[in-house]
């Protein structure tokens, strides 16, 4: 049995294979039997025996998760996963009933899968799904237009009532006009997003560094390193002075130095300082040599 002969068999049984809109294939018992090189009547009996005295084939299929009730319905067509299981059984697990043709078909299926093979020979393509139209969100007119409409409405009411508006209604009009002006002014303001971070916070959250609580590169030395070798990052940047805030550090509220990390120059300087700190073999020795521990000052965390 050659691959050419298998191709001829596939062409002969092509009419007995179907693929639904979801791409799931089915083959008749006769088509499956032809692929496995067994009698279709034998295959039909083996499948129908599942509920009473399961045949060796039925037992193999049940062990793979197919229910006996499902096997009884295969008389109307075997699903693609079931076709693969039947052919694999006759290729390797049927003992003296194993078929060389089933092995060749199984090898061919293993490359792309039974479902893909059925889809290919039937020319099935995945249907294109139409994108769902998103409901349009009603848009309010611009603030200027709404305010202009409000002024015209107030004038019309004043004319109709002879200038005698209900005081409560008049106040509501004024409140609404004030809200419109406030909304207009708020949109004109340029938002300011400042980010003040401590050195350890910046190193861990922005650079992904793990700053230890002890050792040669512990977090206390990191803050001192930045203040000693990069004092310009906290003083005189964009007319700011060195800033301290009280924050929670290791479960205790402590004053820490914070840096304007929203400033690109400060962020770049902190990145360089932190990389140099972790690259130095003994930052504590470098700090002592620079006189960082020469005088006692108020204890400030990093």
C-alpha angles and dihedrals in degrees: 000000000000133000088253091059090048089052089053091052091049090052091051094051096040091103090059094059125085134183121200128217091271092057095252112141134212132192129194121248089250092053092047091048091050090053092049093043095237134119113274090221090056091049091049092052092047091054095045091052092068096095098049116019106357116218121227089264092049091049090051092051093047090051088055091057103268112133122229089239090055092050090056090057092053089086084083092050138319117243116239094253089052091050089054091050093049094049091046090052093054090043099054115354106047095085111211089002093063113128128217090213090055089054092052092047091047091051091051092049093048090067097060107000131250095268093051089047092053091046090051098050091045092048093237118170127185109262115243113245118224111235111247113246112242113229109252116246112230109247122214118228117258117285092249091056093047091049091050091051090050092052091050091049091051091050092049092050091047090053093047094048097039091245093305103120121171105263092228092050091047090052091049090054090051092048092050091049090050091051091051092051091047091052091048093050093046091056091051093055116096108233117235118214110188121178117196112185136171118240094253092047091050093047095050102037101033103030100027093236122153107224109199126220092228141015134065093314100039121154098254091061091047092062092045090049092056094046092046102044100024105034091147090071092071101031129062097356108145088342092302127133129218106292131208129191133182109242139161110272118178090337095312129099106239137162112255136180112249128196133211096251091171086070107087092213092054093045091050091047093050091049091053093046093049093048091051091048094055092041092055113093094216114015092170091061091048091051093050090049089052091052095246092143097041097106133038114239137168108297109253122177125222 
